[in-house]
PDB file of C-alpha atoms in Angstrom:
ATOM      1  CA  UNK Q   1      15.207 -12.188   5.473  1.00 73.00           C
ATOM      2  CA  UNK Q   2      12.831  -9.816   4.587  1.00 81.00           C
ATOM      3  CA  UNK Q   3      11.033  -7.145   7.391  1.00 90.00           C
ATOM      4  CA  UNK Q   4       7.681  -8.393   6.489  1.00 95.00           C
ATOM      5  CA  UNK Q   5       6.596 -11.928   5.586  1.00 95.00           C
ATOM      6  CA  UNK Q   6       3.320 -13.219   3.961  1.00 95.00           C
ATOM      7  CA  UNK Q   7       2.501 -16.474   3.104  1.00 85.00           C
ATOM      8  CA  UNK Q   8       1.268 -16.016  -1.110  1.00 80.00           C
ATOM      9  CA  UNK Q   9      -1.102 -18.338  -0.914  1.00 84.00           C
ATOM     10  CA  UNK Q  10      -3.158 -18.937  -2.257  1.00 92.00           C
ATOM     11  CA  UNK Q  11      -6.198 -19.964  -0.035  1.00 95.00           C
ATOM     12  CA  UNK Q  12      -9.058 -21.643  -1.058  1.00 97.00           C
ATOM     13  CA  UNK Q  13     -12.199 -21.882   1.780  1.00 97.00           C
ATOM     14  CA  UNK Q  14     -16.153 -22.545   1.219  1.00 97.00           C
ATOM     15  CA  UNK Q  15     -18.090 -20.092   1.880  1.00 97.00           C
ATOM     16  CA  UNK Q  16     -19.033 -19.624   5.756  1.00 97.00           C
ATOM     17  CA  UNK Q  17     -15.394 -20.455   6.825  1.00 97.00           C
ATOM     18  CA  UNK Q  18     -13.561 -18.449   9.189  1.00 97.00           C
ATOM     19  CA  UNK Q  19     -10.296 -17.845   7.599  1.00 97.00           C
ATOM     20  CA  UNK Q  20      -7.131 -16.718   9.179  1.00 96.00           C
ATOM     21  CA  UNK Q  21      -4.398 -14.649   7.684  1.00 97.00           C
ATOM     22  CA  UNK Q  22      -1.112 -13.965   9.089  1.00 97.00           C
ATOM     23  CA  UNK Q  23       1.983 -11.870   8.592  1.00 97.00           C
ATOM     24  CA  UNK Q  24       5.461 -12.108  10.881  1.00 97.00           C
ATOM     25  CA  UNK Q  25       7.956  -9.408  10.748  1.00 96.00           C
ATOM     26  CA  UNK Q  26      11.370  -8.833  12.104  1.00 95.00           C
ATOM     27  CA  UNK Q  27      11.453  -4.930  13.140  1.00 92.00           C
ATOM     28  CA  UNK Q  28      10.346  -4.340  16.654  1.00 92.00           C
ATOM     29  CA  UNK Q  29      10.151  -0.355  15.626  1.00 90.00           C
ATOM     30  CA  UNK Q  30       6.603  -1.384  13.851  1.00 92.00           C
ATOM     31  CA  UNK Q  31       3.980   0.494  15.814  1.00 91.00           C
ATOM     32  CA  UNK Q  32       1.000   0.641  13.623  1.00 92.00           C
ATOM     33  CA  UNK Q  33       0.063  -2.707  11.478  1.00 94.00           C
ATOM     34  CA  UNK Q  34      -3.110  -2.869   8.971  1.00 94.00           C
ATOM     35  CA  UNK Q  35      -4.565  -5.097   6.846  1.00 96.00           C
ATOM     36  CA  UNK Q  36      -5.636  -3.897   3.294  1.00 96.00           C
ATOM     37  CA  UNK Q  37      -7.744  -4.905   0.419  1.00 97.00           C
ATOM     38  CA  UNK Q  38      -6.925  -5.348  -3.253  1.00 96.00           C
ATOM     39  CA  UNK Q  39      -9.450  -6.567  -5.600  1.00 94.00           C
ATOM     40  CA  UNK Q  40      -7.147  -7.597  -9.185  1.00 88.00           C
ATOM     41  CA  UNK Q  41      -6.469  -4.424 -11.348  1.00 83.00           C
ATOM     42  CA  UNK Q  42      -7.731  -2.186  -8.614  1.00 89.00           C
ATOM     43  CA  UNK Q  43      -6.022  -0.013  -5.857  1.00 92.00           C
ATOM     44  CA  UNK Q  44      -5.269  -1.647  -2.160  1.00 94.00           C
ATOM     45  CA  UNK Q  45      -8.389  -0.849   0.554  1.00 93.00           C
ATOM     46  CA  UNK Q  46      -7.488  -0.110   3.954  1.00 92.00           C
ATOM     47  CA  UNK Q  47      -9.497  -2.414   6.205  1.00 94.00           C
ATOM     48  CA  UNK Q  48      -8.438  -1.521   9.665  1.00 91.00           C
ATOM     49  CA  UNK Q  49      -5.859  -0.555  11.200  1.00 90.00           C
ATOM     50  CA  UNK Q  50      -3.822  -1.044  14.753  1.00 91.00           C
ATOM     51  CA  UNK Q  51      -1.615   0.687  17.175  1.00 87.00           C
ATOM     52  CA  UNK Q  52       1.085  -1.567  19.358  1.00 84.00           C
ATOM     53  CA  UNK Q  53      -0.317  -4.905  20.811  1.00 83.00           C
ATOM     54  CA  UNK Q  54      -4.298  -6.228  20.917  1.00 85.00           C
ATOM     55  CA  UNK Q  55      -7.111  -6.814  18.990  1.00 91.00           C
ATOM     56  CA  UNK Q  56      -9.159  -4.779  16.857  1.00 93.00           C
ATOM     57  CA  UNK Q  57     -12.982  -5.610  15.525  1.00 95.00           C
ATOM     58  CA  UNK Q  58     -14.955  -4.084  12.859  1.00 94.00           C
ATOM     59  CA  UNK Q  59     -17.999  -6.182  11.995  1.00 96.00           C
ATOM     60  CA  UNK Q  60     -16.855 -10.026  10.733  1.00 97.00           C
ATOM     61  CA  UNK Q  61     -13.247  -8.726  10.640  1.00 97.00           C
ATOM     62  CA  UNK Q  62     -11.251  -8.775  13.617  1.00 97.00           C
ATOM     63  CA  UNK Q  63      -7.489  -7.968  13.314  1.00 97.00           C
ATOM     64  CA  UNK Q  64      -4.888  -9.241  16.532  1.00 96.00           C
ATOM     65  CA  UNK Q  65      -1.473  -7.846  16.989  1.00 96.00           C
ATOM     66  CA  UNK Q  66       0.898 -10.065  19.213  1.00 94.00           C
ATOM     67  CA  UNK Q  67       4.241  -7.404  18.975  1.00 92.00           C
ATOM     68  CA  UNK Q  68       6.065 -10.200  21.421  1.00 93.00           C
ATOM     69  CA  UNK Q  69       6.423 -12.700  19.333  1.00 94.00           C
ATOM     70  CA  UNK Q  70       6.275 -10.294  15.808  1.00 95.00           C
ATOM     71  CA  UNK Q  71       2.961 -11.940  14.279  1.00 95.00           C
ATOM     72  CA  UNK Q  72      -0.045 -10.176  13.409  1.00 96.00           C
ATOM     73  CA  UNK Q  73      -3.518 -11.858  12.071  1.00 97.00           C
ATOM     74  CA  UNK Q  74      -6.803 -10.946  10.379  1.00 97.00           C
ATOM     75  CA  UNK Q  75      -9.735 -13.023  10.906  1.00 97.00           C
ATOM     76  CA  UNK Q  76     -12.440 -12.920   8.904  1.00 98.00           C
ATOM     77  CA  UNK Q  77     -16.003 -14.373  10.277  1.00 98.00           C
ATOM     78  CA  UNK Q  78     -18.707 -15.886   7.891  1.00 97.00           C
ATOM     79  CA  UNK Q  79     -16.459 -15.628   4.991  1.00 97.00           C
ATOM     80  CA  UNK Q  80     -18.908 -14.408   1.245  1.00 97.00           C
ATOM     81  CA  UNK Q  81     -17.540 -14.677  -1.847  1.00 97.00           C
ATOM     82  CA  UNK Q  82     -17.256 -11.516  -2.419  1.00 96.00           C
ATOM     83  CA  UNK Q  83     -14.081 -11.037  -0.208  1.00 97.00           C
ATOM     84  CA  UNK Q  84     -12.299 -13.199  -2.718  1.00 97.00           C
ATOM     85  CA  UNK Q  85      -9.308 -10.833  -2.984  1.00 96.00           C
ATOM     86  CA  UNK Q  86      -5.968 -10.350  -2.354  1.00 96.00           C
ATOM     87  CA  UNK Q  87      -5.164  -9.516   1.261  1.00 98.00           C
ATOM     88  CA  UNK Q  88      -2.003  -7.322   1.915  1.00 97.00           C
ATOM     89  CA  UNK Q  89      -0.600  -6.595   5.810  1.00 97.00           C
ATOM     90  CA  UNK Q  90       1.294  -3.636   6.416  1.00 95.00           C
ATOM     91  CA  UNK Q  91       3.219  -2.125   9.060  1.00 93.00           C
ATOM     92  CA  UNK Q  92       4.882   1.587  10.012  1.00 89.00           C
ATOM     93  CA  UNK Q  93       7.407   3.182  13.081  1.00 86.00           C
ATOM     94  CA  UNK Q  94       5.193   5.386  15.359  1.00 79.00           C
ATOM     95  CA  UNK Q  95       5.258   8.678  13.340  1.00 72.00           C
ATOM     96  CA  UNK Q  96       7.231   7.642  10.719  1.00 70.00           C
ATOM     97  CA  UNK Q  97       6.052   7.424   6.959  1.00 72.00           C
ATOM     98  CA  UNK Q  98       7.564   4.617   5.162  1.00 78.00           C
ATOM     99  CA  UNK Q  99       4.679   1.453   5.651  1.00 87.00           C
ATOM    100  CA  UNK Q 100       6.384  -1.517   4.669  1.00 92.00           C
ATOM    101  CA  UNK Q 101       4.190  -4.253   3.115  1.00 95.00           C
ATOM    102  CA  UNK Q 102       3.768  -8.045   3.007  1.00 96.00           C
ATOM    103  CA  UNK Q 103       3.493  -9.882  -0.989  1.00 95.00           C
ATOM    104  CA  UNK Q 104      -0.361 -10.406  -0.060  1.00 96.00           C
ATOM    105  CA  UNK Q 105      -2.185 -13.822   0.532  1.00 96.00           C
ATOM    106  CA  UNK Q 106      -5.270 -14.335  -2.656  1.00 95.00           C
ATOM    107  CA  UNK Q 107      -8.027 -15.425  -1.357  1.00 97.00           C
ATOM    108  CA  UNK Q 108     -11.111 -17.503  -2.824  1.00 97.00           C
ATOM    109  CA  UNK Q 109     -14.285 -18.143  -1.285  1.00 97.00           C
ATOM    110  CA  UNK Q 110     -16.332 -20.463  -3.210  1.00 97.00           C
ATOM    111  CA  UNK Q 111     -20.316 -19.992  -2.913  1.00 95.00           C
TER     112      UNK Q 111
ATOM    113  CA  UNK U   1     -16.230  12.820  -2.185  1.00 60.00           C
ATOM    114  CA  UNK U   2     -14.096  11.315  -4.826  1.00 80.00           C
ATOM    115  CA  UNK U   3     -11.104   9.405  -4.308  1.00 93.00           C
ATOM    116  CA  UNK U   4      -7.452   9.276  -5.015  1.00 96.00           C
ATOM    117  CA  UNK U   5      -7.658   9.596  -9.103  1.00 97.00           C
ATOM    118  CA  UNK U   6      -4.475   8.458 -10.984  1.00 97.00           C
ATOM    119  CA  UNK U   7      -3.850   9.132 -14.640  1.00 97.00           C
ATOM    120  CA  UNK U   8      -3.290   7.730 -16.841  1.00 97.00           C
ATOM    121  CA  UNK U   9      -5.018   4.215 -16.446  1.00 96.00           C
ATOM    122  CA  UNK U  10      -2.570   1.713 -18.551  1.00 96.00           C
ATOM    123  CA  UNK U  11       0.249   3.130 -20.830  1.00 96.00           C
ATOM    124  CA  UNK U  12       3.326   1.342 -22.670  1.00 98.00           C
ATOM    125  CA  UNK U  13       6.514   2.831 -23.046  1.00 98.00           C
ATOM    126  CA  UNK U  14      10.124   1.779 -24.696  1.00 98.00           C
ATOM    127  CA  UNK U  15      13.440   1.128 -22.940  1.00 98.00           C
ATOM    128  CA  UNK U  16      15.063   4.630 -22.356  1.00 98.00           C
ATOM    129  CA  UNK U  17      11.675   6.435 -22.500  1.00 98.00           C
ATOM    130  CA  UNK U  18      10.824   8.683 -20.402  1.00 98.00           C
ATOM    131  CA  UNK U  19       7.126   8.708 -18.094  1.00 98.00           C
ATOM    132  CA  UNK U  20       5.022  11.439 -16.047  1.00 98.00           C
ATOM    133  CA  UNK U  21       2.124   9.522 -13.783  1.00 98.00           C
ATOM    134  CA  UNK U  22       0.201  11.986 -12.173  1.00 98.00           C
ATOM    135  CA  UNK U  23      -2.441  11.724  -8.777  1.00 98.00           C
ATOM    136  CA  UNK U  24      -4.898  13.553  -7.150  1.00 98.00           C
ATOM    137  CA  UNK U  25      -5.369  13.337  -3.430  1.00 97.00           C
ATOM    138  CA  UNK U  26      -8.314  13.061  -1.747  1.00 95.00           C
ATOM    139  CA  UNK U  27      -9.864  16.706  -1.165  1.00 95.00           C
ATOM    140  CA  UNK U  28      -8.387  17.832   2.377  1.00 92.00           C
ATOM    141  CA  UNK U  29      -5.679  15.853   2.030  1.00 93.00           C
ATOM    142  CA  UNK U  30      -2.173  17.206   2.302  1.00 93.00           C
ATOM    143  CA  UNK U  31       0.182  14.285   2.278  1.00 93.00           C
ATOM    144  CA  UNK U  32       1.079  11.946  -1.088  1.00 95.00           C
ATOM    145  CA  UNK U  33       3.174   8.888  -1.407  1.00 94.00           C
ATOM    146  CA  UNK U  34       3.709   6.743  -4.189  1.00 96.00           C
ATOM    147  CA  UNK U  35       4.382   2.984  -4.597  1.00 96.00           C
ATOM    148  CA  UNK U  36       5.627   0.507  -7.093  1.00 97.00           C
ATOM    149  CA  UNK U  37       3.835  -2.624  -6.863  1.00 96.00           C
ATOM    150  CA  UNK U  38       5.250  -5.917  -9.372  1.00 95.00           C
ATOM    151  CA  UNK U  39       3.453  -8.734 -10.100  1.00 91.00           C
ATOM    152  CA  UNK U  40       2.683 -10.631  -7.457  1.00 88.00           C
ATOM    153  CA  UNK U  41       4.315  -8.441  -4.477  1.00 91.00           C
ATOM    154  CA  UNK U  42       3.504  -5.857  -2.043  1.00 93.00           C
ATOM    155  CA  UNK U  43       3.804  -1.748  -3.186  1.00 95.00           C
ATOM    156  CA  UNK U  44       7.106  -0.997  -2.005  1.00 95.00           C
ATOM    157  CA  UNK U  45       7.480   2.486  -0.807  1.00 93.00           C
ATOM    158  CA  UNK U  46       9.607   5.028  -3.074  1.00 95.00           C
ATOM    159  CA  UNK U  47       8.606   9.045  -1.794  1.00 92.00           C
ATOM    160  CA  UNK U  48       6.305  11.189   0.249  1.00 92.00           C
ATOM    161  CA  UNK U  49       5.398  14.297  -0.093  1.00 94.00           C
ATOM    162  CA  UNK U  50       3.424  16.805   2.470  1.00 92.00           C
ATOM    163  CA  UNK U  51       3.330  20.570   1.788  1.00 91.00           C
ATOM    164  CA  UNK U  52       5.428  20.049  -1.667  1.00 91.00           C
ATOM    165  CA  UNK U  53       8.593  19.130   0.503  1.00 93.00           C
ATOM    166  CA  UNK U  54       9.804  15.715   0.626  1.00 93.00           C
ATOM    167  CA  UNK U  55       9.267  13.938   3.854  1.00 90.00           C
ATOM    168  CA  UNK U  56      10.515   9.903   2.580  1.00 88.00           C
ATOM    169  CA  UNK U  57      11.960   8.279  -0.232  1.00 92.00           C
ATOM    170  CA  UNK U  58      12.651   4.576  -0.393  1.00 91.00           C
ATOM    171  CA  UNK U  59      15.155   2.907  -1.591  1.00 92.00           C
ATOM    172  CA  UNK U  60      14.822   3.391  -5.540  1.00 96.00           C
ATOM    173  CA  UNK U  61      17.330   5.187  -8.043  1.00 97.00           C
ATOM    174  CA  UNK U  62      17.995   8.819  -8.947  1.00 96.00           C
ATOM    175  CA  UNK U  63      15.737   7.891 -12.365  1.00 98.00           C
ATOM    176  CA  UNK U  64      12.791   8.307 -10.152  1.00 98.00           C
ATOM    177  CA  UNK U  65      11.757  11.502  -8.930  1.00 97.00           C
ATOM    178  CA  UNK U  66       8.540  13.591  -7.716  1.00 97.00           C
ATOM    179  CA  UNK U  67       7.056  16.784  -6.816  1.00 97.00           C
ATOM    180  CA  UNK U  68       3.784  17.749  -5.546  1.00 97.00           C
ATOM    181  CA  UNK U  69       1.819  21.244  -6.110  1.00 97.00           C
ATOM    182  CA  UNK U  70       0.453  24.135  -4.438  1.00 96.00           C
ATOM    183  CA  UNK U  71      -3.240  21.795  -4.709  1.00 95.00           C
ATOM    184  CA  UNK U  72      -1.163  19.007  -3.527  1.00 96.00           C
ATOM    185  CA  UNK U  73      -1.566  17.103  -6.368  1.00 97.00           C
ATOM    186  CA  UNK U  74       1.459  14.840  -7.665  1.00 98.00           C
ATOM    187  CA  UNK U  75       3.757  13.850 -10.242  1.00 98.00           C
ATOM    188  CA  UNK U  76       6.242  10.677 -10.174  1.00 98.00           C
ATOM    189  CA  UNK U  77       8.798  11.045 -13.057  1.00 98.00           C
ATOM    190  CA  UNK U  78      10.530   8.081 -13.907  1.00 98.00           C
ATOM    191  CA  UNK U  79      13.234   8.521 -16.067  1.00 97.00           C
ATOM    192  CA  UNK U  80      15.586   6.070 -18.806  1.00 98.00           C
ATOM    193  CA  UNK U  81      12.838   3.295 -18.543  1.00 98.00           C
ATOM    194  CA  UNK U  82      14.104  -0.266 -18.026  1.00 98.00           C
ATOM    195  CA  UNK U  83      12.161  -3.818 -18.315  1.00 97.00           C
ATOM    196  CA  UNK U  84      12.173  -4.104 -14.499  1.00 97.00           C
ATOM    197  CA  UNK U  85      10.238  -0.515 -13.859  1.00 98.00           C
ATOM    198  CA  UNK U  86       6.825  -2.333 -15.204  1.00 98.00           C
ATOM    199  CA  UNK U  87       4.459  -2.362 -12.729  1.00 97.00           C
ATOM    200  CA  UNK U  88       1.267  -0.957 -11.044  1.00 97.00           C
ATOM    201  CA  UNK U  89       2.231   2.606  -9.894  1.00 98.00           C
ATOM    202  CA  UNK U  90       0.170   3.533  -6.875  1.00 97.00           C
ATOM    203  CA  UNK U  91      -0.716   6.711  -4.841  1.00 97.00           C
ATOM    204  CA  UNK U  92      -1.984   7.186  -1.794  1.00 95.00           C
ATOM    205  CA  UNK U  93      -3.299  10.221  -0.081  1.00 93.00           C
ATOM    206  CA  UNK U  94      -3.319  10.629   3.933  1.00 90.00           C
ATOM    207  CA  UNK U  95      -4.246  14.207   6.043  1.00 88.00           C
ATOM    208  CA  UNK U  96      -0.977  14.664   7.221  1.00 84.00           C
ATOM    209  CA  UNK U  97       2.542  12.669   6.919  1.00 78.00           C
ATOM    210  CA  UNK U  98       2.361  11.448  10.050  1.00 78.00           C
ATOM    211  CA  UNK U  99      -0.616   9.359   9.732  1.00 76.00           C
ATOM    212  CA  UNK U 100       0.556   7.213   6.998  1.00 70.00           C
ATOM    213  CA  UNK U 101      -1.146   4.083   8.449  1.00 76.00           C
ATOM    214  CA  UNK U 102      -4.578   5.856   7.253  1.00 83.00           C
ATOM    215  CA  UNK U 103      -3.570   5.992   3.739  1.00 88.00           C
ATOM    216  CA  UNK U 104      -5.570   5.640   0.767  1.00 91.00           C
ATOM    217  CA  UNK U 105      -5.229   4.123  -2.390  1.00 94.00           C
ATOM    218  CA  UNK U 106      -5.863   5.889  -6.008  1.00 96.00           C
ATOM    219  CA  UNK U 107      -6.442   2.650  -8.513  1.00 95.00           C
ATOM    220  CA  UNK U 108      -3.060   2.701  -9.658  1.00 97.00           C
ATOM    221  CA  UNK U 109      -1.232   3.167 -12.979  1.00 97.00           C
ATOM    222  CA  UNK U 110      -0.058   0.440 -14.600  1.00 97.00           C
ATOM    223  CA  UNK U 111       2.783   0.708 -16.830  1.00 98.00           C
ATOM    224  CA  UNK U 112       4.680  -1.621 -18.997  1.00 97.00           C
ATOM    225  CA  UNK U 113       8.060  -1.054 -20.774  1.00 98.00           C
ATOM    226  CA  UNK U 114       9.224  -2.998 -23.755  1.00 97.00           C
TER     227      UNK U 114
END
């Protein structure tokens, strides 16, 4: 079993939709969790970024961390096209450098 | 500001070959790690470095190897290329080691091996 796991994809939504994206993982060390960007051929964006449990909003994204059950999600609100991308979770110990990522989840929103 | 710069963009190299990928941190930025990203997967974690010393290194072989300089820039030395070290090499700068959930991304180098 791996530490983190991502469903691939991919996802397909109109434009407008709300969509949902989701990561589990199996190490209960995981303190900080974000949710990055990566456009093809380019370099991963950080989004945002948590510490331990709760939610987290930063305009139509909105990213939930549930360390209980081990699932984190990213919501994003009044989807565009233009976040058409590859969406990548990742997750670190509390002071510790090695961030462990999910395989991503591609994205499409059609206009 | 400018960002995390990589170099070179794309190169091709043969079985056995050696490689040199270089990065520049953002300015202020003390702490570099580099990643190995394949096709289709997440970057998977091979060092950090903060201060030119060491501070991680994932689970990769002695072929690969790094070292950061006095102006914290990077190199990532990959030695005795095989097929399954093509990829998108990536770099990411962060203030300090201990923040490495703020990293950031250079655009990556991506390398193939023949």
């Amino acid at each position: 079993q791996k530490e983190v796991e991502q469903d691939p994809g991919p996802l397909s939504v109109p434009e407008g939709a709300i969509v949902s994206l989701n990561c589990t993982y199996s190490n209960s060390a995981f303190q900080y969790f974000m949710w990055y960007r990566q456009y093809s051929r380019k370099g991963p964006e950080l989004l945002m970024y948590t510490y331990s449990s709760g939610n987290k909003e930063d305009g139509r994204f909105t990213a939930q961390v549930d360390k209980s059950s081990k699932y984190i999600s990213l919501f994003i609100r009044d989807s565009q096209p233009s976040d058409s991308a590859t969406y990548l979770c990742a997750m670190s110990p509390y002071n510790n450098n090695d961030m462990r990522f999910g395989a991503g989840t591609r994205l499409t929103v059609k206009p | 500001d400018a960002g995390v710069t990589q170099s070179p963009t794309h190169l091709i190299k043969t079985r056995g070959q050696h490689v040199t990928l270089r990065c520049s941190p953002i300015s202020g930025h003390k702490s570099v790690s580099w990643y190995q990203q394949v096709l289709g997967q997440g970057p998977q974690f091979i060092f950090q470095y903060y201060e030119k010393e060491e501070r991680g290194r994932g689970n990769f072989p002695d072929r690969f190897s790094a070292r950061q300089f006095p102006n914290y820039s990077s190199e990532l030395n990959v030695n005795a290329l095989l097929l399954g070290d093509s990829a998108l090499y990536l770099c990411a700068s962060s203030s300090d080691f201990r923040v490495a959930y703020e990293q950031y991304f250079g655009p990556g180098t991506r390398l193939t091996v023949t």
